[in-house]
């Protein structure tokens, strides 16, 4: 059966009707892709606007809760405590009273903060509005040197000395003068030190010292407040001590001659000595242990500086001359607070030679005290020893028994008192300046105690003067 083939120009109406929607969809999709390429995704799906970084907040005043009336709680029956015995209610600080005292870091009336010490225009406030000066705000720092000295135990005729033993023991030393107890102090805290049962043993701990130091300044108001200690001995209770303050100053003795004067507290007329050391330039700190021990018992001391000492670069061993000793005697006799009839000389080793030259003449010293040590190269030998004829003298002979015996024989038949002193433990026999100073630290206190007894100054009175 033959089928007729439609002509080439014939349109298939069914085909067009089926393909038309697909062509339109394809055109629409292409248009969308072109638009996305040109304008981006945000053109169809815009991004939300960013939130502001700063928010405007409106604060609403909160409603205050009602204050309930205080209700007084009655005491339970049978309670013996009355309402009057209860602690008072805390009252908020208001305006300060007109008569109120200024708050100070120190409770002394002399330690109040003064307007010239303020740094806010000198505006002086009261109560917790006190404006401290920079000095008051700054924390003080202390060294071991600030703890050295003699402390008088309150309520007792007792002295505790803190000595410098760093060179030999590497620490400070505790010395109870009453019992002659000497101990090494071990640092436990910033200002707390402990000691053991003996000089060699620091454990177990049997006592402690807590330092409460005070720095003194001429411009401050707390110059009358001494440094203090809290001493917890092996047998309680705890004891409280205050550092003994001395008047120590450099003085001009005469033209070309300077010295260092240590005087005790108080105004009573005191005996005094001119300290004549052996040859060499030494600081007055080398003799301070004797000077302070004397001042503690009411005796003033003047140590002389040889005129050639200002140049430490030269290897010189200047010696105080007899003329210097006479000038020192005249200086002390004219000094207020010194009894001119009780001014003597204390000479050590080679210093005895010029000292002896001023005795047995008009205006000579009232007495002589001397320390002669066998190991010192400047000490007088037995064949050169002599004593004043018209003045009493006290001789401390530090050395071996045979040497002390020979020295005593040379002084026999004269009006002298001799005391043989054994070399204490730790006595340094080297002939060097440092050893010389260390030796005086060891023998000085014992010799001073015997000298005070010899002078009739056996103990210290409460004001620091001898009885």
Coordinates of C-alpha atoms in Angstrom, one line a residue:
X1 CA 0.0 0.0 0.0
X2 CA 1.5 3.2 -1.0
X3 CA 1.6 6.2 1.4
X4 CA 1.8 9.7 0.2
X5 CA 4.8 11.7 1.4
X6 CA 3.9 15.2 2.6
X7 CA 5.6 18.0 0.9
X8 CA 8.9 19.5 2.4
X9 CA 7.2 22.8 3.2
X10 CA 4.5 21.3 5.3
X11 CA 4.6 22.3 9.0
X12 CA 4.1 19.7 11.7
X13 CA 1.6 21.5 13.8
X14 CA 1.8 18.8 16.6
X15 CA 5.6 19.2 16.8
X16 CA 5.5 22.9 17.1
X17 CA 2.9 22.8 19.7
X18 CA 4.9 20.3 21.8
X19 CA 8.4 22.1 21.4
X20 CA 7.2 25.6 21.9
X21 CA 7.1 25.7 25.8
X22 CA 10.7 24.1 26.0
X23 CA 12.1 26.8 23.8
X24 CA 10.6 29.5 25.9
X25 CA 11.8 28.0 29.1
X26 CA 15.3 27.7 27.7
X27 CA 15.3 31.4 26.7
X28 CA 14.1 32.4 30.1
X29 CA 16.8 30.4 31.8
X30 CA 19.5 31.9 29.6
X31 CA 18.3 35.4 30.5
X32 CA 18.5 34.6 34.2
X33 CA 22.1 33.3 33.9
X34 CA 23.1 36.4 32.0
X35 CA 21.6 38.6 34.7
X36 CA 23.3 36.7 37.5
X37 CA 26.6 37.0 35.7
X38 CA 26.2 40.8 35.3
X39 CA 24.5 41.9 38.5
X40 CA 25.5 39.1 40.9
X41 CA 23.4 37.0 43.3
X42 CA 22.5 40.0 45.6
X43 CA 20.3 41.3 42.7
X44 CA 17.9 38.4 43.2
X45 CA 18.6 37.6 46.9
X46 CA 19.6 40.9 48.7
X47 CA 21.7 40.5 51.9
X48 CA 20.2 41.7 55.2
X49 CA 21.4 45.1 56.5
X50 CA 24.2 44.8 59.2
X51 CA 23.3 45.5 62.7
X52 CA 24.7 48.8 64.2
X53 CA 27.8 48.4 66.4
X54 CA 26.5 51.0 68.9
X55 CA 23.2 50.3 70.4
X56 CA 21.0 53.0 71.7
X57 CA 19.9 51.8 75.2
X58 CA 17.5 53.7 77.3
X59 CA 18.1 53.1 81.0
X60 CA 15.0 53.1 83.1
X61 CA 15.4 53.9 86.8
X62 CA 14.8 50.8 88.8
X63 CA 12.3 51.0 91.5
X64 CA 14.1 51.0 94.9
X65 CA 12.9 48.3 97.3
X66 CA 11.2 49.6 100.4
X67 CA 13.4 50.0 103.5
X68 CA 12.0 48.0 106.3
X69 CA 12.1 49.5 109.7
X70 CA 14.7 48.1 112.0
X71 CA 13.2 45.9 114.7
X72 CA 15.0 45.7 118.0
X73 CA 15.5 42.0 118.9
X74 CA 14.9 41.5 122.5
X75 CA 17.4 39.4 124.5
X76 CA 16.3 35.9 125.4
X77 CA 15.1 35.4 128.9
X78 CA 17.9 34.6 131.4
X79 CA 20.7 36.3 129.3
X80 CA 22.8 38.3 131.7
X81 CA 24.0 40.6 129.0
X82 CA 22.1 43.9 128.9
X83 CA 21.5 46.1 125.9
X84 CA 24.0 48.6 127.3
X85 CA 26.8 46.0 127.2
X86 CA 26.3 45.2 123.5
X87 CA 28.8 46.8 121.1
X88 CA 27.5 50.2 119.7
X89 CA 26.1 50.4 116.2
X90 CA 28.5 51.4 113.4
X91 CA 27.8 55.0 112.4
X92 CA 28.6 56.3 109.0
X93 CA 31.3 59.0 109.1
X94 CA 30.1 62.5 108.6
X95 CA 31.8 65.8 108.8
X96 CA 34.9 65.6 111.0
X97 CA 34.8 67.3 114.4
X98 CA 36.6 70.5 114.7
X99 CA 38.8 69.2 117.5
X100 CA 39.7 65.9 115.7
X101 CA 43.3 65.0 115.6
X102 CA 45.1 64.4 112.3
X103 CA 45.6 60.8 111.3
X104 CA 49.3 59.9 111.1
X105 CA 51.3 56.8 110.2
X106 CA 52.8 57.2 113.7
X107 CA 50.7 57.8 116.8
X108 CA 53.2 60.3 118.2
X109 CA 51.9 63.9 118.3
X110 CA 55.3 65.0 116.8
X111 CA 54.7 62.8 113.8
X112 CA 51.7 64.5 112.3
X113 CA 51.8 65.3 108.6
X114 CA 52.6 68.9 108.1
X115 CA 51.2 71.1 105.3
X116 CA 54.7 71.6 103.8
X117 CA 55.1 67.9 103.4
X118 CA 51.9 67.5 101.3
X119 CA 51.9 67.3 97.5
X120 CA 48.3 68.3 96.7
X121 CA 48.7 72.0 97.1
X122 CA 49.1 71.8 100.9
X123 CA 45.5 71.0 101.4
X124 CA 45.2 69.3 104.8
X125 CA 42.3 67.0 105.3
X126 CA 41.1 64.9 108.2
X127 CA 40.0 61.3 108.7
X128 CA 40.2 59.1 105.7
X129 CA 40.6 62.2 103.5
X130 CA 44.2 62.7 104.7
X131 CA 46.4 63.2 101.6
X132 CA 49.7 61.6 102.3
X133 CA 53.0 63.0 101.1
X134 CA 55.2 61.1 98.7
X135 CA 57.5 60.3 101.6
X136 CA 54.6 58.8 103.6
X137 CA 53.4 56.8 100.7
X138 CA 56.8 55.4 99.7
X139 CA 57.7 52.1 101.3
X140 CA 60.9 52.3 103.4
X141 CA 63.6 49.8 102.8
X142 CA 66.0 48.6 105.6
X143 CA 69.3 46.9 105.6
X144 CA 71.0 44.9 108.4
X145 CA 72.9 48.0 109.4
X146 CA 69.6 49.6 110.5
X147 CA 69.2 46.8 113.1
X148 CA 72.6 47.3 114.8
X149 CA 72.6 48.9 118.2
X150 CA 71.7 48.6 121.9
X151 CA 68.1 48.1 123.0
X152 CA 66.9 48.7 126.5
X153 CA 64.2 46.3 127.6
X154 CA 61.2 48.2 128.9
X155 CA 60.6 47.8 132.6
X156 CA 64.0 46.2 133.2
X157 CA 67.6 47.4 133.7
X158 CA 68.6 45.1 130.8
X159 CA 70.4 45.7 127.5
X160 CA 70.2 43.6 124.4
X161 CA 72.9 44.4 121.8
X162 CA 72.7 43.5 118.1
X163 CA 76.2 43.2 116.9
X164 CA 77.7 42.9 113.4
X165 CA 79.1 39.4 113.0
X166 CA 78.9 39.2 109.3
X167 CA 82.6 39.1 108.7
X168 CA 83.2 36.1 110.9
X169 CA 79.8 34.4 111.2
X170 CA 78.0 35.7 108.1
X171 CA 75.1 37.0 110.3
X172 CA 74.1 39.4 113.0
X173 CA 74.8 38.5 116.6
X174 CA 72.4 38.7 119.6
X175 CA 74.0 39.6 122.9
X176 CA 72.1 39.6 126.2
X177 CA 74.4 41.7 128.4
X178 CA 72.7 40.6 131.6
X179 CA 73.4 36.9 131.1
X180 CA 76.3 37.4 128.6
X181 CA 74.5 35.2 126.1
X182 CA 75.9 35.4 122.6
X183 CA 74.0 33.8 119.7
X184 CA 74.0 33.9 115.9
X185 CA 70.8 35.3 114.4
X186 CA 69.2 33.4 111.5
X187 CA 67.0 35.4 109.2
X188 CA 63.5 33.9 109.1
X189 CA 61.7 36.8 107.3
X190 CA 62.1 40.4 106.4
X191 CA 62.5 41.5 109.9
X192 CA 62.2 38.3 111.9
X193 CA 65.3 36.5 113.2
X194 CA 65.7 33.4 115.3
X195 CA 68.6 31.9 117.3
X196 CA 69.5 28.5 118.7
X197 CA 70.6 27.0 122.0
X198 CA 74.3 27.9 121.5
X199 CA 76.7 30.1 119.5
X200 CA 77.5 27.2 117.2
X201 CA 73.9 25.7 116.9
X202 CA 71.0 27.6 115.3
X203 CA 68.6 24.6 115.7
X204 CA 66.3 24.0 117.5
X205 CA 65.1 27.5 117.7
X206 CA 64.9 28.7 121.3
X207 CA 64.2 32.4 120.8
X208 CA 63.5 35.1 118.2
X209 CA 63.9 38.8 117.6
X210 CA 61.5 40.9 115.5
X211 CA 62.8 44.3 114.4
X212 CA 60.5 47.3 114.2
X213 CA 63.0 49.8 112.7
X214 CA 62.4 53.5 112.1
X215 CA 64.4 55.8 109.8
X216 CA 65.0 59.2 111.3
X217 CA 65.2 62.4 109.3
X218 CA 65.9 65.8 110.5
X219 CA 62.8 67.3 108.7
X220 CA 60.4 64.7 109.9
X221 CA 58.3 64.8 113.0
X222 CA 59.1 61.3 114.2
X223 CA 62.7 61.9 115.3
X224 CA 61.8 61.1 118.9
X225 CA 60.5 57.6 118.1
X226 CA 63.2 55.0 118.4
X227 CA 63.6 51.7 116.6
X228 CA 62.2 48.8 118.6
X229 CA 62.5 45.0 119.0
X230 CA 60.1 42.3 120.1
X231 CA 62.1 39.7 121.9
X232 CA 60.7 36.2 122.5
X233 CA 63.2 34.5 124.9
X234 CA 63.4 30.9 125.6
X235 CA 61.2 31.5 128.7
X236 CA 58.2 33.7 127.9
X237 CA 56.8 36.3 128.2
X238 CA 57.8 38.3 125.2
X239 CA 59.8 41.5 126.0
X240 CA 59.7 44.9 124.3
X241 CA 62.9 46.9 123.8
X242 CA 63.7 50.4 122.4
X243 CA 67.0 51.3 120.7
X244 CA 69.1 53.6 122.9
X245 CA 69.7 56.8 121.0
X246 CA 73.1 58.6 121.3
X247 CA 74.3 62.0 120.2
X248 CA 77.0 61.2 117.7
X249 CA 78.6 63.9 115.6
X250 CA 81.8 65.0 113.9
X251 CA 83.4 68.0 115.7
X252 CA 86.2 70.4 115.1
X253 CA 88.4 70.0 118.2
X254 CA 91.0 72.6 117.2
X255 CA 92.5 74.2 114.1
X256 CA 93.5 71.3 111.9
X257 CA 92.2 68.6 114.3
X258 CA 88.9 66.9 113.9
X259 CA 87.2 64.2 116.0
X260 CA 84.0 62.3 116.6
X261 CA 82.0 63.0 119.8
X262 CA 79.6 60.5 121.4
X263 CA 77.6 61.8 124.3
X264 CA 74.9 60.1 126.4
X265 CA 71.3 61.3 126.6
X266 CA 70.3 63.7 129.3
X267 CA 71.7 67.0 130.7
X268 CA 73.5 65.9 133.8
X269 CA 77.3 66.6 134.0
X270 CA 79.0 63.4 132.8
X271 CA 82.6 62.1 132.9
X272 CA 84.4 61.9 129.6
X273 CA 87.4 60.4 128.0
X274 CA 89.7 61.2 125.0
X275 CA 90.1 58.0 123.0
X276 CA 93.7 57.8 121.7
X277 CA 94.2 54.9 119.2
X278 CA 97.4 53.4 118.0
X279 CA 98.9 54.5 114.7
X280 CA 96.9 54.4 111.5
X281 CA 93.9 55.9 109.9
X282 CA 90.6 54.4 111.0
X283 CA 87.0 55.4 110.9
X284 CA 85.4 56.3 114.2
X285 CA 83.1 53.3 113.5
X286 CA 86.0 51.1 114.6
X287 CA 85.7 52.5 118.1
X288 CA 82.0 53.0 118.2
X289 CA 81.4 49.8 120.2
X290 CA 83.3 51.3 123.1
X291 CA 81.9 54.8 122.6
X292 CA 78.3 53.6 122.7
X293 CA 78.9 51.3 125.7
X294 CA 80.3 54.3 127.6
X295 CA 77.5 56.6 126.5
X296 CA 75.0 53.9 127.5
X297 CA 76.2 54.3 131.1
X298 CA 76.6 58.1 131.1
X299 CA 80.2 58.6 129.9
X300 CA 81.1 60.8 126.9
X301 CA 83.9 59.9 124.5
X302 CA 85.9 61.9 122.0
X303 CA 87.9 60.0 119.4
X304 CA 90.6 62.0 117.5
X305 CA 91.4 61.8 113.8
X306 CA 95.1 62.3 113.0
X307 CA 95.5 65.3 110.6
X308 CA 97.3 63.2 108.0
X309 CA 94.3 60.9 107.5
X310 CA 92.3 62.7 104.8
X311 CA 94.4 61.2 102.1
X312 CA 93.7 57.4 102.2
X313 CA 95.8 56.7 99.1
X314 CA 99.1 57.1 101.0
X315 CA 100.5 54.3 103.1
X316 CA 100.9 56.3 106.2
X317 CA 100.5 55.5 109.9
X318 CA 99.9 58.9 111.5
X319 CA 99.9 59.0 115.3
X320 CA 98.0 61.4 117.5
X321 CA 100.5 63.6 119.2
X322 CA 100.6 64.8 122.9
X323 CA 99.5 68.2 121.6
X324 CA 96.4 66.7 120.0
X325 CA 95.6 64.9 123.3
X326 CA 95.8 68.2 125.2
X327 CA 93.5 69.9 122.7
X328 CA 91.0 67.1 123.1
X329 CA 91.1 67.5 126.9
X330 CA 90.5 71.2 126.6
X331 CA 87.6 70.6 124.1
X332 CA 85.8 68.2 126.5
X333 CA 86.3 70.4 129.6
X334 CA 84.6 73.3 127.8
X335 CA 81.8 71.2 126.5
X336 CA 78.3 71.6 128.1
X337 CA 77.2 68.4 129.8
X338 CA 80.7 67.3 130.7
X339 CA 82.2 67.4 134.2
X340 CA 85.6 69.1 133.7
X341 CA 87.0 67.5 136.9
X342 CA 86.3 63.9 135.5
X343 CA 87.9 64.1 132.1
X344 CA 90.5 61.4 131.4
X345 CA 92.3 59.5 128.6
X346 CA 91.6 56.0 127.2
X347 CA 94.6 54.8 125.1
X348 CA 94.9 51.6 123.2
X349 CA 98.2 50.0 122.4
X350 CA 100.5 52.5 120.6
X351 CA 98.3 55.4 121.6
X352 CA 99.6 55.1 125.1
X353 CA 102.9 56.7 124.2
X354 CA 101.6 60.2 123.4
X355 CA 98.9 59.9 126.1
X356 CA 101.5 59.4 128.8
X357 CA 103.2 62.7 127.8
X358 CA 100.2 64.7 129.0
X359 CA 100.2 63.3 132.5
X360 CA 102.0 64.6 135.6
X361 CA 101.7 68.2 134.4
X362 CA 99.3 71.1 135.1
X363 CA 96.0 70.5 133.3
X364 CA 96.7 66.8 133.0
X365 CA 93.9 64.1 132.7
X366 CA 92.1 63.0 135.8
X367 CA 92.7 59.3 135.1
X368 CA 94.1 56.9 132.5
X369 CA 92.6 53.7 131.1
X370 CA 94.5 51.7 128.6
X371 CA 94.2 48.4 126.6
X372 CA 97.5 46.7 125.8
X373 CA 97.4 43.6 123.5
X374 CA 100.3 41.3 123.1
X375 CA 99.6 40.6 119.4
X376 CA 99.5 44.3 118.4
X377 CA 102.8 45.5 116.9
X378 CA 102.2 49.0 118.5
X379 CA 101.6 47.7 122.0
X380 CA 104.2 48.8 124.5
X381 CA 106.7 46.1 125.6
X382 CA 107.3 45.4 129.3
X383 CA 110.6 47.3 129.3
X384 CA 108.9 50.5 128.0
X385 CA 105.8 50.4 130.3
X386 CA 105.4 53.2 132.7
X387 CA 102.4 54.7 134.5
X388 CA 101.5 58.2 135.6
X389 CA 102.7 59.3 139.0
X390 CA 99.9 61.6 140.0
X391 CA 96.9 60.1 138.3
X392 CA 95.3 56.7 138.9
X393 CA 95.3 54.3 136.0
X394 CA 93.6 51.1 134.9
X395 CA 95.5 48.7 132.6
X396 CA 93.9 45.9 130.6
X397 CA 96.5 43.3 129.6
X398 CA 95.2 41.1 126.8
X399 CA 97.5 38.2 126.0
X400 CA 99.1 35.0 127.2
X401 CA 99.6 34.6 130.9
X402 CA 103.4 34.9 130.8
X403 CA 103.3 38.1 128.9
X404 CA 100.6 39.6 131.2
X405 CA 102.7 38.6 134.2
X406 CA 105.8 40.4 132.8
X407 CA 103.7 43.5 132.1
X408 CA 102.3 43.4 135.6
X409 CA 105.8 43.1 137.1
X410 CA 106.9 46.2 135.2
X411 CA 104.0 48.2 136.7
X412 CA 104.5 46.8 140.2
X413 CA 105.0 49.4 142.9
X414 CA 103.0 52.1 141.1
X415 CA 99.5 53.3 141.8
X416 CA 97.9 51.2 139.1
X417 CA 95.2 48.6 138.7
X418 CA 95.9 45.8 136.3
X419 CA 93.4 43.4 134.9
X420 CA 94.5 40.3 132.9
X421 CA 92.1 39.6 130.1
X422 CA 92.1 36.3 128.3
X423 CA 91.9 36.3 124.6
X424 CA 88.2 35.5 123.9
X425 CA 87.1 32.8 121.5
X426 CA 87.4 34.1 117.9
X427 CA 90.2 36.5 118.8
X428 CA 92.1 37.3 115.6
X429 CA 95.9 37.4 116.1
X430 CA 96.7 38.6 112.6
X431 CA 98.4 42.0 112.3
X432 CA 96.1 43.6 109.8
X433 CA 93.7 46.5 110.2
X434 CA 90.5 44.4 109.9
X435 CA 91.8 42.0 112.6
X436 CA 92.6 45.0 114.8
X437 CA 89.0 46.2 114.6
X438 CA 87.5 42.8 115.1
X439 CA 89.7 42.3 118.3
X440 CA 88.3 45.5 119.8
X441 CA 84.7 44.3 119.1
X442 CA 85.5 41.2 121.2
X443 CA 87.5 42.7 124.1
X444 CA 85.9 46.2 124.1
X445 CA 82.6 45.4 125.8
X446 CA 84.2 43.4 128.6
X447 CA 86.9 46.1 129.2
X448 CA 84.3 48.8 129.1
X449 CA 82.2 47.1 131.8
X450 CA 85.2 46.8 134.1
X451 CA 86.2 50.4 133.4
X452 CA 82.8 51.7 134.3
X453 CA 82.9 49.8 137.6
X454 CA 86.4 51.2 138.2
X455 CA 85.1 54.7 137.6
X456 CA 82.2 54.1 139.9
X457 CA 79.6 53.9 137.1
X458 CA 78.3 50.4 137.8
X459 CA 74.9 50.5 136.1
X460 CA 72.8 52.7 133.8
X461 CA 70.0 54.8 135.1
X462 CA 66.7 55.0 133.2
X463 CA 67.7 58.2 131.4
X464 CA 70.9 56.6 130.2
X465 CA 73.2 58.2 132.8
X466 CA 75.2 56.3 135.3
X467 CA 74.1 56.0 138.9

